[in-house]
XYZ file of N, CA and C in Angstrom:
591
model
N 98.806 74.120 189.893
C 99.281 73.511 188.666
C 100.665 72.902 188.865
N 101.150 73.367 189.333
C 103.073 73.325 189.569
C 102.583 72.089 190.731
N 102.094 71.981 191.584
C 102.371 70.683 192.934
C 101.443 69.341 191.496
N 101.284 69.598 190.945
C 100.174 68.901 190.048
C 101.068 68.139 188.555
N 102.403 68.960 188.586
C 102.985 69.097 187.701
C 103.773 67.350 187.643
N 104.280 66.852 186.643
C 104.921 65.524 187.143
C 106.632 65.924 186.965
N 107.218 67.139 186.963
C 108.282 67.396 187.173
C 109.790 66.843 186.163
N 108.626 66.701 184.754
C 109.019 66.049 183.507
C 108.818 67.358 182.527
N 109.521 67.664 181.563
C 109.243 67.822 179.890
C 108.712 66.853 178.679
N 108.322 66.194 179.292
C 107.414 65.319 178.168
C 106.421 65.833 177.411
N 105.921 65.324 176.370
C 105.085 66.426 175.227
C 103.415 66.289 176.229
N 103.497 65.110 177.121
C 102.378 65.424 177.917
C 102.079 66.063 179.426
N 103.666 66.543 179.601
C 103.818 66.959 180.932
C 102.823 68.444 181.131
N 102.085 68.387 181.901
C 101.079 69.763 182.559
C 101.995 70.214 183.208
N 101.980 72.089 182.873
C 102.565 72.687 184.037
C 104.170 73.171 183.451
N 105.068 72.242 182.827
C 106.144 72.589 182.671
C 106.419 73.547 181.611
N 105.579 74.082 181.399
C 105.639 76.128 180.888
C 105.777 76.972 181.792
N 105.026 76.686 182.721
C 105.064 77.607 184.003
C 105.891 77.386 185.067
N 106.437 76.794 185.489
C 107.603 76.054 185.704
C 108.611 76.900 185.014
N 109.395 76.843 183.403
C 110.031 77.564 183.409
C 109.968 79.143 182.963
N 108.831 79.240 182.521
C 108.464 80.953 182.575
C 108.691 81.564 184.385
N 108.711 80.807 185.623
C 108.691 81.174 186.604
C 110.124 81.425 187.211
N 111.341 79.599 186.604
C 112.072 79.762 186.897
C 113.251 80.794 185.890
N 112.616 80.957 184.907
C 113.165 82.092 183.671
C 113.309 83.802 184.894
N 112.470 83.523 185.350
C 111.984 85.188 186.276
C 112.584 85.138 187.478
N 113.125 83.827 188.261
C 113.966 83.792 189.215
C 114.880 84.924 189.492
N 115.425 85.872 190.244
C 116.799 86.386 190.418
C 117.622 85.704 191.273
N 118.566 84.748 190.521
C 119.525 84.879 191.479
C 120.492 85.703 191.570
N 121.033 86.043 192.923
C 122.301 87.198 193.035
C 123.587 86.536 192.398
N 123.731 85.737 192.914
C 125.423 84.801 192.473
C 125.144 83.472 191.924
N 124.298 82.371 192.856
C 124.274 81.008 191.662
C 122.746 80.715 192.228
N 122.637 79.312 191.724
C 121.222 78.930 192.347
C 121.120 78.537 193.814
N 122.577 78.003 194.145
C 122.640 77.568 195.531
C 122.135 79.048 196.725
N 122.535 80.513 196.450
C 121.330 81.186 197.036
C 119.852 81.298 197.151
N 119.290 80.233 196.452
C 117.728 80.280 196.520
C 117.681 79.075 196.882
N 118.371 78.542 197.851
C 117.939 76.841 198.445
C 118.348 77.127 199.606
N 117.436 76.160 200.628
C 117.531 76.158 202.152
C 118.826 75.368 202.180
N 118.647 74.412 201.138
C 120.067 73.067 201.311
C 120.436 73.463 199.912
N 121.786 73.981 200.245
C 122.336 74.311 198.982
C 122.718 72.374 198.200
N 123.268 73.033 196.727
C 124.239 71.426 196.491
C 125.204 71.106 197.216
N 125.081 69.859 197.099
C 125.970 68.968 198.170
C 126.581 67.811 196.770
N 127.764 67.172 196.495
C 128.194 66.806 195.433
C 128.288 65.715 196.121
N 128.042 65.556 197.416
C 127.816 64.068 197.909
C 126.448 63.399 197.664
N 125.427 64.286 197.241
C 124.238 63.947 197.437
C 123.143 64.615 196.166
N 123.619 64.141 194.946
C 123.348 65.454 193.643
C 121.849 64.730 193.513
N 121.381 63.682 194.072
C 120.231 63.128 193.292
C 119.098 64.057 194.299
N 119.888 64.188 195.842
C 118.931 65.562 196.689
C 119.289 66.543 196.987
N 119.684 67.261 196.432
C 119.989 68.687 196.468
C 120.914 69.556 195.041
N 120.672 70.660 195.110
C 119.648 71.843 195.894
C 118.340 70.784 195.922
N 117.652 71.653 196.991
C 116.566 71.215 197.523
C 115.643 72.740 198.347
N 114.395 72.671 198.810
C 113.949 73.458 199.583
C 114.051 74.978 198.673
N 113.342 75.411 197.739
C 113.709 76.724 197.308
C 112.933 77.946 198.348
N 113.590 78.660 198.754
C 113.292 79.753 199.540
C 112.405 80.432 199.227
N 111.475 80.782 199.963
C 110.212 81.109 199.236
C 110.131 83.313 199.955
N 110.307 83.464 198.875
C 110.673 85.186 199.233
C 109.703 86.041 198.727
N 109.798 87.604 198.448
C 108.695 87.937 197.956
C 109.401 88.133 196.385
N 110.603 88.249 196.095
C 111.082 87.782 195.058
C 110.784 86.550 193.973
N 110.420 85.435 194.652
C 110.134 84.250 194.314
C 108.623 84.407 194.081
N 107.804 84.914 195.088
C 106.463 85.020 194.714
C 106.257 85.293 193.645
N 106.494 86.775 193.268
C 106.946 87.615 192.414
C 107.564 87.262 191.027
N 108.202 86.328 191.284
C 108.415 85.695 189.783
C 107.193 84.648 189.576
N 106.673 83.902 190.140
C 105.601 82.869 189.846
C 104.284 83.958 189.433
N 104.338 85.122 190.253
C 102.855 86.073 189.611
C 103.285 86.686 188.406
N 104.140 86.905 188.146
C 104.556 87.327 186.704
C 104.639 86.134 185.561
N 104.560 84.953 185.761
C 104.857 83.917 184.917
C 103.284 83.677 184.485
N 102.609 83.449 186.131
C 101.561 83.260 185.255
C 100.560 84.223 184.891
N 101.082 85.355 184.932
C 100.444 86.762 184.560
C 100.393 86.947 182.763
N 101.787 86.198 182.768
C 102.263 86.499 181.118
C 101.358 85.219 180.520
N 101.198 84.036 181.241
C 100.241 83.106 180.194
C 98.764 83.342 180.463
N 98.533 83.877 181.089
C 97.120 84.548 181.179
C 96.646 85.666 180.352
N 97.393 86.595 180.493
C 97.309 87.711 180.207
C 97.552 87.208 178.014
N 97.781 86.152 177.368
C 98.110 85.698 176.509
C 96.805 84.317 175.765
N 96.457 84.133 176.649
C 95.562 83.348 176.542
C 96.190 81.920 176.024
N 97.241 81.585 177.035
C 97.985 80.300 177.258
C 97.295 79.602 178.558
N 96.621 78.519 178.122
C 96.475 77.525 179.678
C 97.457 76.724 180.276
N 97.319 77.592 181.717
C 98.690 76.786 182.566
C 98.770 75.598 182.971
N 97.230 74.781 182.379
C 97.190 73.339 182.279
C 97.633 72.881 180.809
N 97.882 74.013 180.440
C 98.054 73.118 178.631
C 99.630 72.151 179.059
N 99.875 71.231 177.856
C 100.748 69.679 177.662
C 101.984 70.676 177.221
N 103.045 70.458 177.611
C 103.741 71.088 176.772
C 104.041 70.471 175.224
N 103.520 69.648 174.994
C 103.220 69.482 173.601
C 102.309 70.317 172.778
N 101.496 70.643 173.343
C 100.918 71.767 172.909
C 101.289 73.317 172.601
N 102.387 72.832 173.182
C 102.799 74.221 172.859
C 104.323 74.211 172.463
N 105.157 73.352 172.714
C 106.531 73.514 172.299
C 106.372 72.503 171.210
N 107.284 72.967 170.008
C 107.616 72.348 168.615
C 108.703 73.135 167.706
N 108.441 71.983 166.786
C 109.139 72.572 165.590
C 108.358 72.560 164.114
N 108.619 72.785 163.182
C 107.975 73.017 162.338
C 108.746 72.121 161.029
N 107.359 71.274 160.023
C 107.742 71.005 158.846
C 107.604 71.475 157.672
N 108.787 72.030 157.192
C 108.484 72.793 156.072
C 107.882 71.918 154.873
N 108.090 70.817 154.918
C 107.414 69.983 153.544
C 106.314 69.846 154.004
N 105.329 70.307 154.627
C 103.889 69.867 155.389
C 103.086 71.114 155.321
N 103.136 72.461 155.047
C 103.140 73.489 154.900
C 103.415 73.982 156.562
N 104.507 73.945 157.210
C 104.816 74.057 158.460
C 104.210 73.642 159.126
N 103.645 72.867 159.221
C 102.881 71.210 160.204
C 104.426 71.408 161.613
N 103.209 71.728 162.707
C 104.097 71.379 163.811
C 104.034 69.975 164.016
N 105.576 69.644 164.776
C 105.795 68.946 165.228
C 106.028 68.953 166.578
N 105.269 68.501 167.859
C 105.747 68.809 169.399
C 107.042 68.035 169.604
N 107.584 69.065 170.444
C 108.812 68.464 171.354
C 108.996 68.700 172.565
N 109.874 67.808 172.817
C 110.279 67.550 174.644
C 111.363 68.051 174.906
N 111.602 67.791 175.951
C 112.333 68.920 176.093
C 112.652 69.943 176.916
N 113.775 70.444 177.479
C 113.520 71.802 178.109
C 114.601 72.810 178.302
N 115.097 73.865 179.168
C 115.741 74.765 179.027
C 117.458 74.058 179.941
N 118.366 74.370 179.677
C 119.570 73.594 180.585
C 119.371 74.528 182.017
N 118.954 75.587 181.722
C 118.474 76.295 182.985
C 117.983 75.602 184.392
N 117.019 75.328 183.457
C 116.268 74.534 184.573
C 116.801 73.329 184.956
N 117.698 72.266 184.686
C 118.840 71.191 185.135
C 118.095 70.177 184.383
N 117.675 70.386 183.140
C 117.185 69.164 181.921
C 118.208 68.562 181.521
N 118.422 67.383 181.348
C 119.342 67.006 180.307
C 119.163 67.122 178.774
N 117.781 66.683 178.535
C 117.214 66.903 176.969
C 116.889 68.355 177.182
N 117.981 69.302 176.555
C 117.942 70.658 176.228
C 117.456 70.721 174.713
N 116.111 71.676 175.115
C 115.806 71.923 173.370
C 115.368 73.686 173.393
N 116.200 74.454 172.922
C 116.090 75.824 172.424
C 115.726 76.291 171.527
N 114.861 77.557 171.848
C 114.317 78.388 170.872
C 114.429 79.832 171.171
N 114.302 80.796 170.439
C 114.010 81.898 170.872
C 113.396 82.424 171.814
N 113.653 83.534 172.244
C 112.853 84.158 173.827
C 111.796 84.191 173.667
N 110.852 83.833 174.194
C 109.520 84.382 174.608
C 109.226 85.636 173.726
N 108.607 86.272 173.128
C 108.204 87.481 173.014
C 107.021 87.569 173.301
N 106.153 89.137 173.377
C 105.684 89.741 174.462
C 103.872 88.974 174.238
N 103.768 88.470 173.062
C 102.157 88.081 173.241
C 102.187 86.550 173.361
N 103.141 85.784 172.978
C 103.721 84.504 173.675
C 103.249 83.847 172.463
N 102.839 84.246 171.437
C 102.254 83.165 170.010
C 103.762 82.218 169.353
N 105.113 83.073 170.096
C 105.919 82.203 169.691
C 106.999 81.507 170.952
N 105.829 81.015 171.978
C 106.168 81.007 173.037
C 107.491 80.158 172.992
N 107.095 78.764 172.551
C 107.896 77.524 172.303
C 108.364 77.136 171.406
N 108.578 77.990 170.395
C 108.989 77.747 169.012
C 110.743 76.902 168.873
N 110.801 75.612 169.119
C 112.252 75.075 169.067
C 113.253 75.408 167.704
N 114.108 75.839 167.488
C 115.006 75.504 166.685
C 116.501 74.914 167.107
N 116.890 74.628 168.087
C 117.859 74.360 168.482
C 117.596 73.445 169.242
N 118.213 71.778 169.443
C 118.538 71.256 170.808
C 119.496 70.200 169.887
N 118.588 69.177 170.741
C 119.856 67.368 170.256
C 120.047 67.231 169.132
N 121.302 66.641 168.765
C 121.351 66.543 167.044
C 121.361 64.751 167.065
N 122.765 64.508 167.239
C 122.544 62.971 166.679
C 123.016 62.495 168.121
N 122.002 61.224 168.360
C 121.681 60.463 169.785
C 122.393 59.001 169.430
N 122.657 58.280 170.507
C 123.087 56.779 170.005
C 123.307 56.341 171.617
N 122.851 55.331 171.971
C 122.623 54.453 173.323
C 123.084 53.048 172.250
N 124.040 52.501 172.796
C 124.958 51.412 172.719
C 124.419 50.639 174.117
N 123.788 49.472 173.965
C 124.254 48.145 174.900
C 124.725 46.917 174.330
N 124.733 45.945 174.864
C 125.201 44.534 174.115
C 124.805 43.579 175.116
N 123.847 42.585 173.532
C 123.390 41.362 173.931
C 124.335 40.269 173.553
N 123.479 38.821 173.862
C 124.583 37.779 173.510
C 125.202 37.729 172.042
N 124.639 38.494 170.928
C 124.757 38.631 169.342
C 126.106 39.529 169.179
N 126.327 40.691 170.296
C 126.914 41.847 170.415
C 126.354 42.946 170.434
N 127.177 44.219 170.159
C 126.299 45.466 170.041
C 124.758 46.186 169.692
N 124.014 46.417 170.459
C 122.784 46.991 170.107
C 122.901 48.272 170.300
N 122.780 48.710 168.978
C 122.532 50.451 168.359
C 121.620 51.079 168.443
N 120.999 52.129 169.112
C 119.680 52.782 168.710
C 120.268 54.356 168.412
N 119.858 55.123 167.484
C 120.129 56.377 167.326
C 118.713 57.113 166.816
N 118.884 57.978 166.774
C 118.290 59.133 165.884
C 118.851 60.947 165.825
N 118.648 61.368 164.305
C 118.750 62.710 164.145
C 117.926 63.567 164.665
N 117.519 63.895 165.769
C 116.328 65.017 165.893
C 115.996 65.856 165.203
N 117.047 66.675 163.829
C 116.126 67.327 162.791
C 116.716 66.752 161.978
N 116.490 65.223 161.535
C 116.081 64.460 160.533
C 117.696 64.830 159.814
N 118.415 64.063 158.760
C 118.899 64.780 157.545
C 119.156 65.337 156.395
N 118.088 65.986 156.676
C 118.116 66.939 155.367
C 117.028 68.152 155.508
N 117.907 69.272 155.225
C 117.320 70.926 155.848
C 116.409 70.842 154.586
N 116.488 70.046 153.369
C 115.906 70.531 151.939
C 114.384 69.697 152.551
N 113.467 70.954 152.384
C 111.861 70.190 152.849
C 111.468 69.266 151.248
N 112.155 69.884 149.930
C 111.588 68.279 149.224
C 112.263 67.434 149.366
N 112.913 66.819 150.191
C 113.120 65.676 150.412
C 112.793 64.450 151.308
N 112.609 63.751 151.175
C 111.753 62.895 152.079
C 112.229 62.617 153.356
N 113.700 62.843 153.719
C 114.331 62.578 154.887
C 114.315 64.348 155.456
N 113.451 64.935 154.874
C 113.438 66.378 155.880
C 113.276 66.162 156.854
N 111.617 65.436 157.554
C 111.569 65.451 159.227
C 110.988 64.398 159.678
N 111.814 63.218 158.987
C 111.017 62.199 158.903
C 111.392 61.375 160.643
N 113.109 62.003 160.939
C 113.185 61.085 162.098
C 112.828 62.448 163.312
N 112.911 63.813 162.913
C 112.168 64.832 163.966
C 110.942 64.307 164.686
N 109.779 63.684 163.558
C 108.730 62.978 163.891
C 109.008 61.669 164.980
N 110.037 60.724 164.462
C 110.279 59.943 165.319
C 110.924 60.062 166.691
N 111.773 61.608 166.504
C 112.154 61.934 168.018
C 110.960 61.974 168.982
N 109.712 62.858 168.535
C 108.862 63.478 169.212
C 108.298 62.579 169.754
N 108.339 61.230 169.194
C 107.621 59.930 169.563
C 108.586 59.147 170.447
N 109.897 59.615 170.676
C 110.720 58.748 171.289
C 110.471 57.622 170.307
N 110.690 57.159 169.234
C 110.754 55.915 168.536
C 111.809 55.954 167.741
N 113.449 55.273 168.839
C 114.611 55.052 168.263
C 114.849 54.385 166.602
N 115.773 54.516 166.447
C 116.227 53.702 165.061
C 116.887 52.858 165.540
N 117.148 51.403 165.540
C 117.825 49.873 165.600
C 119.177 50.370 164.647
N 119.849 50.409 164.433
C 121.042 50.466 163.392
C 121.185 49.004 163.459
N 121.761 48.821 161.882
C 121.829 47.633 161.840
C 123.746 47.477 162.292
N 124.153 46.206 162.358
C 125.366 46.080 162.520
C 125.931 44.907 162.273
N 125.421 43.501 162.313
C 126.397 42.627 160.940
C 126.270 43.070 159.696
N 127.067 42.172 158.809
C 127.370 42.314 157.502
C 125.750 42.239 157.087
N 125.054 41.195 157.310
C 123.832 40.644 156.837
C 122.443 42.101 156.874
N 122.646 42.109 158.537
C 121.896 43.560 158.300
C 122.029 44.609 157.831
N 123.288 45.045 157.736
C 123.705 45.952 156.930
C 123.163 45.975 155.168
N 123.652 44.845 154.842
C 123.286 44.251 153.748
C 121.479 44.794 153.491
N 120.783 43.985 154.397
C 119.045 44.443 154.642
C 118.548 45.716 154.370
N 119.401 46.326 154.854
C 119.077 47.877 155.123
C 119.624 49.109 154.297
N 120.612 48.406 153.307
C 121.269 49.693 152.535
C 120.578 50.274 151.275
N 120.845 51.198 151.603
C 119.890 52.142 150.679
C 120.782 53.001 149.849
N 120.930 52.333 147.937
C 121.674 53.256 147.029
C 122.336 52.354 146.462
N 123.600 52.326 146.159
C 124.380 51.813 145.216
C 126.006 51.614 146.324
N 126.803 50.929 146.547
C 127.728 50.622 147.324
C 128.458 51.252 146.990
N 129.182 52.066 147.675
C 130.906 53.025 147.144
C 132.048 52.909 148.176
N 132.902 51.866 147.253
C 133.809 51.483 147.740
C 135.326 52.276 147.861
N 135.839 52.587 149.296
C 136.833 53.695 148.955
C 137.651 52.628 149.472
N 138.896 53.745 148.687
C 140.200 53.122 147.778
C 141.569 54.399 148.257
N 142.620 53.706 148.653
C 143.577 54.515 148.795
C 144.037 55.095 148.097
């Protein structure tokens, strides 16, 4: 499953449960650079660490990882969309999958939840990761904005902006912000409030 794996957290990535249920069970003594043949090298971060040492320690954590999704009746082919999310409370808790993964494991998109507990029904349960995102480039017009809230704004589930852009995280489907006067104009939503010294 793991050589099979595409070495992603994507909501369709196979494998990356077991992956970190395995590297969750790792011991290292002092850092990670003891479980690599080629430790890090800061000349060379895109290859290394590299080579993980394969011990009976290491075994040992991979038979326990997938002991616990077996023994649970988790498939170690399941998407991790299938299994990691969050929940909408205006939906009667309608999951929502997410991507995502532990900073442990050297993700950049860190998304946290509670530990594992012992029958794994709340294996992936997210409540914690990205809040507000924004990638800035610029075309010949100027600035191009994309953002989003990953849990939407607003904790109140009657409201319509509860998980409306959570949904759009899960989809990777940014928000454009607008940014002349004109779009701005397009896009405002309410009544204008003008502050005053």
């Amino acid at each position: 499953m793991l050589s099979n794996w595409d070495r992603r957290n994507n909501l369709d990535s196979r494998g990356a449960h077991v992956f970190r249920e395995f590297w969750r069970n790792v011991d290292f003594t002092e850092t990670t650079d003891d479980a690599f043949n080629v430790p890090f090298d800061e000349s060379d971060p895109i290859n290394t660490p590299r080579d993980l040492k394969i011990t009976a320690s290491t075994r040992a954590a991979l038979a326990d990882a997938i002991a616990y999704f077996q023994n649970n009746g988790v498939a170690l082919d399941a998407t991790l969309g299938e299994l990691q999310y969050t929940l909408d409370a205006s939906k009667n808790n309608e999951r929502i999958p997410m991507h995502g993964g532990q900073g442990r494991e050297g993700v950049f998109n860190v998304a946290r939840g509670p530990a594992p507990n012992a029958d794994a029904s709340e294996y992936a349960f997210i409540n914690n990761g990205p809040t507000y995102m924004q990638a800035v480039t610029f075309d010949d017009k100027g600035p191009v904005v994309n953002a989003l809230l990953a849990y939407s704004q607003s904790a109140d589930s009657t409201r319509p902006y509860h998980r409306d852009q959570t949904r759009r995280y899960s989809a990777k489907d940014w928000i454009r912000l607008p940014f002349s006067a004109g779009e701005i104009a397009t896009h405002a939503v309410g009544d204008t409030l003008q502050l005053t010294e």
